[in-house]
Amino acid sequence: MKAGIINVTGYAGSELARILYRHPEVEITSVTGRSAAGQKLGEVFPHLSALNLNITEELTGDVDVVFSALPHKASAEAVIPLLTQGIRVIDISADFRLKQADQYAEWYGVQHPDPSYLEDAVYGIPELHEKEISRAQLVANPGCYPTSAILAMAPAVKLGLVEPDIIIDSKSGVSGAGRGLSMSTHYSEVNENTMAYSLSGHRHLPEITQELSLLTEQTLELTFLTHLVPMTRGILSSCYSKLKAQATDTASTSVSHIREVYEEFYKAHPFVVITDTPPQTKQTLGNNQCLIYPTIDPRTNRLIVISCIDNLVKGAAGQAVQNMNLMYQLPEETALESLAVYP
Amino acid sequence: MKAGIINVTGYAGSELARILYRHPEVEITSVTGRSAAGQKLGEVFPHLSALNLNITEELTGDVDVVFSALPHKASAEAVIPLLTQGIRVIDISADFRLKQADQYAEWYGVQHPDPSYLEDAVYGIPELHEKEISRAQLVANPGCYPTSAILAMAPAVKLGLVEPDIIIDSKSGVSGAGRGLSMSTHYSEVNENTMAYSLSGHRHLPEITQELSLLTEQTLELTFLTHLVPMTRGILSSCYSKLKAQATDTASTSVSHIREVYEEFYKAHPFVVITDTPPQTKQTLGNNQCLIYPTIDPRTNRLIVISCIDNLVKGAAGQAVQNMNLMYQLPEETALESLAVYP
Amino acid sequence: MKAGIINVTGYAGSELARILYRHPEVEITSVTGRSAAGQKLGEVFPHLSALNLNITEELTGDVDVVFSALPHKASAEAVIPLLTQGIRVIDISADFRLKQADQYAEWYGVQHPDPSYLEDAVYGIPELHEKEISRAQLVANPGCYPTSAILAMAPAVKLGLVEPDIIIDSKSGVSGAGRGLSMSTHYSEVNENTMAYSLSGHRHLPEITQELSLLTEQTLELTFLTHLVPMTRGILSSCYSKLKAQATDTASTSVSHIREVYEEFYKAHPFVVITDTPPQTKQTLGNNQCLIYPTIDPRTNRLIVISCIDNLVKGAAGQAVQNMNLMYQLPEETALESLAVYP
Amino acid sequence: MKAGIINVTGYAGSELARILYRHPEVEITSVTGRSAAGQKLGEVFPHLSALNLNITEELTGDVDVVFSALPHKASAEAVIPLLTQGIRVIDISADFRLKQADQYAEWYGVQHPDPSYLEDAVYGIPELHEKEISRAQLVANPGCYPTSAILAMAPAVKLGLVEPDIIIDSKSGVSGAGRGLSMSTHYSEVNENTMAYSLSGHRHLPEITQELSLLTEQTLELTFLTHLVPMTRGILSSCYSKLKAQATDTASTSVSHIREVYEEFYKAHPFVVITDTPPQTKQTLGNNQCLIYPTIDPRTNRLIVISCIDNLVKGAAGQAVQNMNLMYQLPEETALESLAVYP
């Protein structure tokens, strides 16, 4: 299978190249970049020298599947012509994640280039939409924060264990902000520093709301707050919600009950692991797992769920390859078998 | 004024020495350590060589005021004899923070050596107990997390702006875990890693509950979760609570109203700064400020308060010196004037 | 092929497990630990849960090949009984690296348990001793610093390009100090800190001297200085030596000549890459490459060679697997194909 | 005394403001910036809010002394008009450090705006040029690397202990690269990464050569190589040079002799400390010390000198204030008394 990567020069794009290099069924035949067009991939990313590819401005040759790692809007514009040619696309940008074009306009500040694609696009979180993904032409790869938040809360919301009031407090490494230069990714500014940001509302909130709302009749009241912590990779989300009264009638057994519910929910999904001890972001470094630890604060009867992912793997490129595997009926774990790099 | 530091060899103790070195009214005359007794202070901490002090097993000579930076239980045992001699004490351990001896026993797993001191001890958060501190013989210096959490929520709780349901999600640098060796402070384990810990309940919770409960008739329902992030110094607490209906009748002005309430509450307190933009832990590095940013999540009508401190300064040694200044009617900011070291 | 890992609970041991998990010809059948005996491997290292192994005190069952990641002396004692049974061993400790037992005694402060093995043991740097490794029963896996230093200087020394006076200034991440707790691996002490250490002589010096001396008639005068930098993985060595007069007769072409010499020297060795630009440790994170950049300081006519490795992969576990591959006539890169994790 | 800071918005400029805030004899009356002109200083740097200053495009009002923290060339152009008005200037840029205009042109790639100032400008390393500084109108504040290198080698060179062949291997934190955005200061690129850079020659080399050459008749052969390590502040330089034969006739006592020489050399200079143990960059964090540890590699008879500074303090702003103190016959340590922040 021939694969193309649009905008290989960002962190999601280069991570895709790193992962697909191991894929026995995929040959990367074309990679594009903007300012780096004309260079060899290994000049921009020495760790990818083995791929021996040239960065071009546009995709070249035939491709069966295309990953787009462009920023929003630019991605839709690049991807729509491919869709009309029948090429299957996994879009890592935000362009096809939201079902409502007005939400897109509200959060991204631009009109959607072609809202007609929003309905057919499948939100690519395999643990919730496996069947749709397997048939999709266009998969909208989830945001990094939403991946950690949705997987953490989906079982509790779906099974009606919690009240609609949910707080998601997420901590992310700096690579989530991408490879573009900015004061907030300048080493001396963010090193040895922790900060909250986007307090008036982060763009990943509507995705989380959309996906969790699909699982319940309740109208959710989500507060989602993002933080930057001084590390390169990793997201840890701490999720809080009151348990419903009926969910906790036998206090002494409720944690084990919650754990069972979670294990059952994800039993067919190899990349979600319900852990015995609180997980750490480093336990996911470089691999495609989402580690989830659900527990209960006994003093307030609140459900607390901790989830960890590598924002560039399960939060971006790894999940994209997982989606591709499903789209082509390949074993879901192909090219994603590596254990985390630790320490 | 002659000051002694018990257990100068931990991070709170060495930070006390660093700060008091600048204090024009204080001479450090005696510093103790356990395994390091017999060494010069500058051998253990080269950055403190200028102090030219010997570490002894017990305090030597006369002292007017003593800071104890021993672990809990050991601290009470060391400090009580001094109290009976009339020496004024600022205890940085947890031994005199909780008013209820049974709470102490529950959270620290040992009986309190002498609960009779608990009533007279003053919880040393100057922004709430300034007068009592000025007259106290024994000040219980607050924990690092409680300092950030209590200062963040005190105005909202005191003025009845919020519901009793409060979530405090705190992120701390590693120095808060002290200078003792452990796997959870081993560089390769915690670097490039974020984790939640003490999910079944952190020892700082009862302090926070005690102090915030003093400000309200309501029975608070606090969830407090602690996280370790890969940096040496700094705590950022993100606090969440629903605004009461009457607190938000004029939605369009409510953030500015909340900010006014906070500014008014702390206007006489130089170390608490209500910031215009979300604060960052690094903006407090090495100084005694607590930066607080209150805002409202407009979608859920939830109060969000972000607070930042340096856990070793406002969270420990700096606040101890601030307390000492108040106890001796010195200007509150003496020896604490330094600006943060940035970047 | 059945493999055992002695002392899987250190960083070299756990990294071996991570790498061998991918090896199509190897089944890890037994892993030992000391204090962790009785636990599951995944309890100690959650990222290795997929291996589903129990840690035992001694090796269990039949094994074809054993990796020992014990500290020196303990390793020889554990390994010698296996050798007498005919089992092939790759020893990651320092116990069989030095050919002279008196040197071992001098540098490690203990008598060697059985010097008779020193002659037959092969120093396991595949780029220099490939043939001997392929036939060896006992391979002494090189130290992390020596790997970076020897590979950097071998071509220049072997081909007589430089004077015997060589300075190797190495910078290492903290994981090289192992998983044992110490003040010099305590997060708050080493984070945001760079230091030189072992100024009176680092134990890896005699290895470097031994191996480089095999390549020349000259008596080398090596100064080797080690530094700790605040990162988990990676070693960068900066090596300096005056070029001999004849090596530089055509000044304008000498850098390209040196590069050619290096490329020729390593052309059959896939894990050594002569880079076009100065390499960075991160370009080796998690993979088995040694990146080498030779150049000349035109003002002093000094050869400067920069080399980078991941100290736990090419500097320990990866090289051990590379050695095993050679011992069993497997393709040298088996299980070592992963690209570096970047950023 | 009224002081102005030109280009307060870089790291050297903001650090000057932080330090001068404590200076009892100095009032900062004017601070300039380029893109930030019109903003309050506290908007750009919240940690400097207490200074309550507005950033302007040009200096305003009368000033007695001006610090320029502009980049090279721009700094000379801004400073020369002030000099003609008789204002005393401490220039933190490279514009007046080199005595030879052709060297300036060679290394900085531009003609010097007015070479006539080069002779009168004093190279502001107080430990070598104290008297000239006290009388100077224009002080050229040294580069950060040169400060660490010159102070490390000056005694050995001056007293003829070493051969002219000197290698300086320096490791720097990232703040030395300034506040300007670039790929090489992008967090995800430099975090967990060590690299060598400027292998064809770093601009700080001619300064080092110039100043060390003033101390000897020998023609020095300096190799100077710079490295970036993942921390914000700090430089550690490891310096290597062969001892001359006569310098080491009594091998057993030579280290102590070298130490005595160094201690004698710096005995009148409070900011240079000859340490008993190898120093660490963190022991200088936020303070103006240069820690120096001279020793001898007994196997090769090579002098090794380790030096540590905070690149923004002794390497920039602190040394500038030290120079100002000398220019105005103030105690040299005024405003520079703070102990290092540790850990």
Short mmCIF file of C-alpha atoms in Angstrom, two decimals, chain B residues 147-282:
data_model
loop_
_atom_site.label_atom_id
_atom_site.label_comp_id
_atom_site.label_asym_id
_atom_site.label_seq_id
_atom_site.Cartn_x
_atom_site.Cartn_y
_atom_site.Cartn_z
CA THR B 147 -0.71 27.64 50.99
CA SER B 148 -1.53 27.65 47.30
CA ALA B 149 -5.01 26.20 47.75
CA ILE B 150 -6.17 28.20 50.74
CA LEU B 151 -5.05 31.53 49.32
CA ALA B 152 -6.72 30.67 46.01
CA MET B 153 -10.09 29.85 47.50
CA ALA B 154 -10.30 31.93 50.70
CA PRO B 155 -11.97 35.00 49.19
CA ALA B 156 -14.57 32.97 47.31
CA VAL B 157 -15.39 30.82 50.32
CA LYS B 158 -15.37 33.64 52.83
CA LEU B 159 -17.65 35.80 50.71
CA GLY B 160 -19.99 32.96 49.90
CA LEU B 161 -19.52 33.11 46.16
CA VAL B 162 -19.28 29.39 45.61
CA GLU B 163 -21.03 26.15 46.33
CA PRO B 164 -19.37 23.90 48.95
CA ASP B 165 -18.21 21.48 46.29
CA ILE B 166 -14.58 22.34 45.49
CA ILE B 167 -11.96 20.56 43.42
CA ILE B 168 -8.30 21.45 43.82
CA ASP B 169 -5.98 19.98 41.20
CA SER B 170 -2.40 20.79 42.18
CA LYS B 171 0.81 20.31 40.23
CA SER B 172 4.08 20.40 42.11
CA GLY B 173 7.76 20.37 41.31
CA VAL B 174 9.85 17.59 42.78
CA SER B 175 11.62 19.51 45.54
CA GLY B 176 8.38 19.37 47.50
CA ALA B 177 9.18 15.73 48.13
CA GLY B 178 12.27 16.79 50.02
CA ARG B 179 15.92 15.85 49.97
CA GLY B 180 15.42 12.27 51.08
CA LEU B 181 16.13 9.68 48.44
CA SER B 182 13.30 7.67 46.94
CA MET B 183 12.34 6.11 43.66
CA SER B 184 9.80 8.88 43.16
CA THR B 185 12.51 11.53 43.30
CA HIS B 186 15.06 9.59 41.24
CA TYR B 187 15.94 11.73 38.26
CA SER B 188 15.44 9.18 35.50
CA GLU B 189 12.06 8.18 36.91
CA VAL B 190 10.49 11.62 37.25
CA ASN B 191 12.17 13.54 34.47
CA GLU B 192 9.96 13.87 31.37
CA ASN B 193 7.12 12.43 33.36
CA THR B 194 3.89 13.65 34.89
CA MET B 195 1.94 11.62 37.39
CA ALA B 196 -0.88 11.88 39.88
CA TYR B 197 -0.17 10.52 43.35
CA SER B 198 -1.80 10.04 46.74
CA LEU B 199 -5.12 9.35 45.08
CA SER B 200 -6.58 7.91 48.24
CA GLY B 201 -5.97 11.17 50.05
CA HIS B 202 -3.01 13.52 50.56
CA ARG B 203 -2.01 14.60 54.06
CA HIS B 204 -2.43 18.22 53.15
CA LEU B 205 -6.18 17.81 52.65
CA PRO B 206 -7.19 18.23 56.33
CA GLU B 207 -5.25 21.50 56.58
CA ILE B 208 -7.01 22.91 53.58
CA THR B 209 -10.39 21.79 54.88
CA GLN B 210 -9.71 23.18 58.35
CA GLU B 211 -8.67 26.60 57.15
CA LEU B 212 -11.29 27.08 54.46
CA SER B 213 -13.99 25.82 56.82
CA LEU B 214 -13.11 28.58 59.27
CA LEU B 215 -14.29 31.05 56.65
CA THR B 216 -17.76 29.64 56.06
CA GLU B 217 -20.77 28.04 57.69
CA GLN B 218 -21.03 25.59 54.86
CA THR B 219 -19.72 22.07 55.10
CA LEU B 220 -17.18 21.94 52.32
CA GLU B 221 -16.76 18.95 50.08
CA LEU B 222 -13.18 19.14 48.98
CA THR B 223 -11.47 16.92 46.46
CA PHE B 224 -7.75 17.54 46.43
CA LEU B 225 -5.49 15.76 43.97
CA THR B 226 -1.74 16.17 43.74
CA HIS B 227 0.51 15.72 40.71
CA LEU B 228 4.24 15.64 40.23
CA VAL B 229 5.62 17.51 37.22
CA PRO B 230 9.23 17.50 36.07
CA MET B 231 10.61 20.69 37.52
CA THR B 232 12.40 21.44 40.75
CA ARG B 233 10.39 24.27 42.27
CA GLY B 234 6.86 25.55 41.97
CA ILE B 235 3.26 24.65 42.65
CA LEU B 236 0.34 25.53 40.45
CA SER B 237 -3.12 24.83 41.80
CA SER B 238 -6.19 24.86 39.59
CA CYS B 239 -9.32 25.24 41.72
CA TYR B 240 -12.85 24.65 40.52
CA SER B 241 -16.17 25.42 42.13
CA LYS B 242 -19.66 26.28 40.96
CA LEU B 243 -20.63 29.88 41.53
CA LYS B 244 -23.75 30.37 43.58
CA ALA B 245 -26.66 31.75 41.63
CA GLN B 246 -26.71 35.13 43.36
CA ALA B 247 -23.02 35.58 42.77
CA THR B 248 -23.49 35.78 39.06
CA ASP B 249 -26.65 37.69 38.41
CA THR B 250 -24.92 40.06 36.03
CA ALA B 251 -23.07 37.61 33.91
CA SER B 252 -21.31 40.16 31.78
CA THR B 253 -19.61 41.77 34.73
CA SER B 254 -19.00 38.80 36.91
CA VAL B 255 -15.34 38.19 36.12
CA SER B 256 -14.50 41.76 36.90
CA HIS B 257 -16.57 41.52 40.06
CA ILE B 258 -14.73 38.40 41.16
CA ARG B 259 -11.41 40.09 40.48
CA GLU B 260 -12.46 43.09 42.57
CA VAL B 261 -13.43 40.81 45.41
CA TYR B 262 -10.06 39.13 45.30
CA GLU B 263 -8.12 42.38 45.05
CA GLU B 264 -10.04 43.84 47.96
CA PHE B 265 -9.50 40.73 50.04
CA TYR B 266 -5.74 40.84 49.64
CA LYS B 267 -5.13 44.56 49.34
CA ALA B 268 -3.21 44.76 52.62
CA HIS B 269 -1.12 41.73 51.83
CA PRO B 270 1.94 42.42 49.72
CA PHE B 271 2.80 38.85 48.86
CA VAL B 272 -0.50 37.95 47.25
CA VAL B 273 -0.84 39.38 43.77
CA ILE B 274 -4.00 39.14 41.71
CA THR B 275 -2.64 38.87 38.19
CA ASP B 276 -4.03 40.18 34.93
CA THR B 277 -3.01 37.11 33.00
CA PRO B 278 -2.81 33.46 34.05
CA PRO B 279 0.30 33.13 36.22
CA GLN B 280 3.16 30.71 35.73
CA THR B 281 5.11 28.99 38.47
CA LYS B 282 8.35 30.41 37.13
#
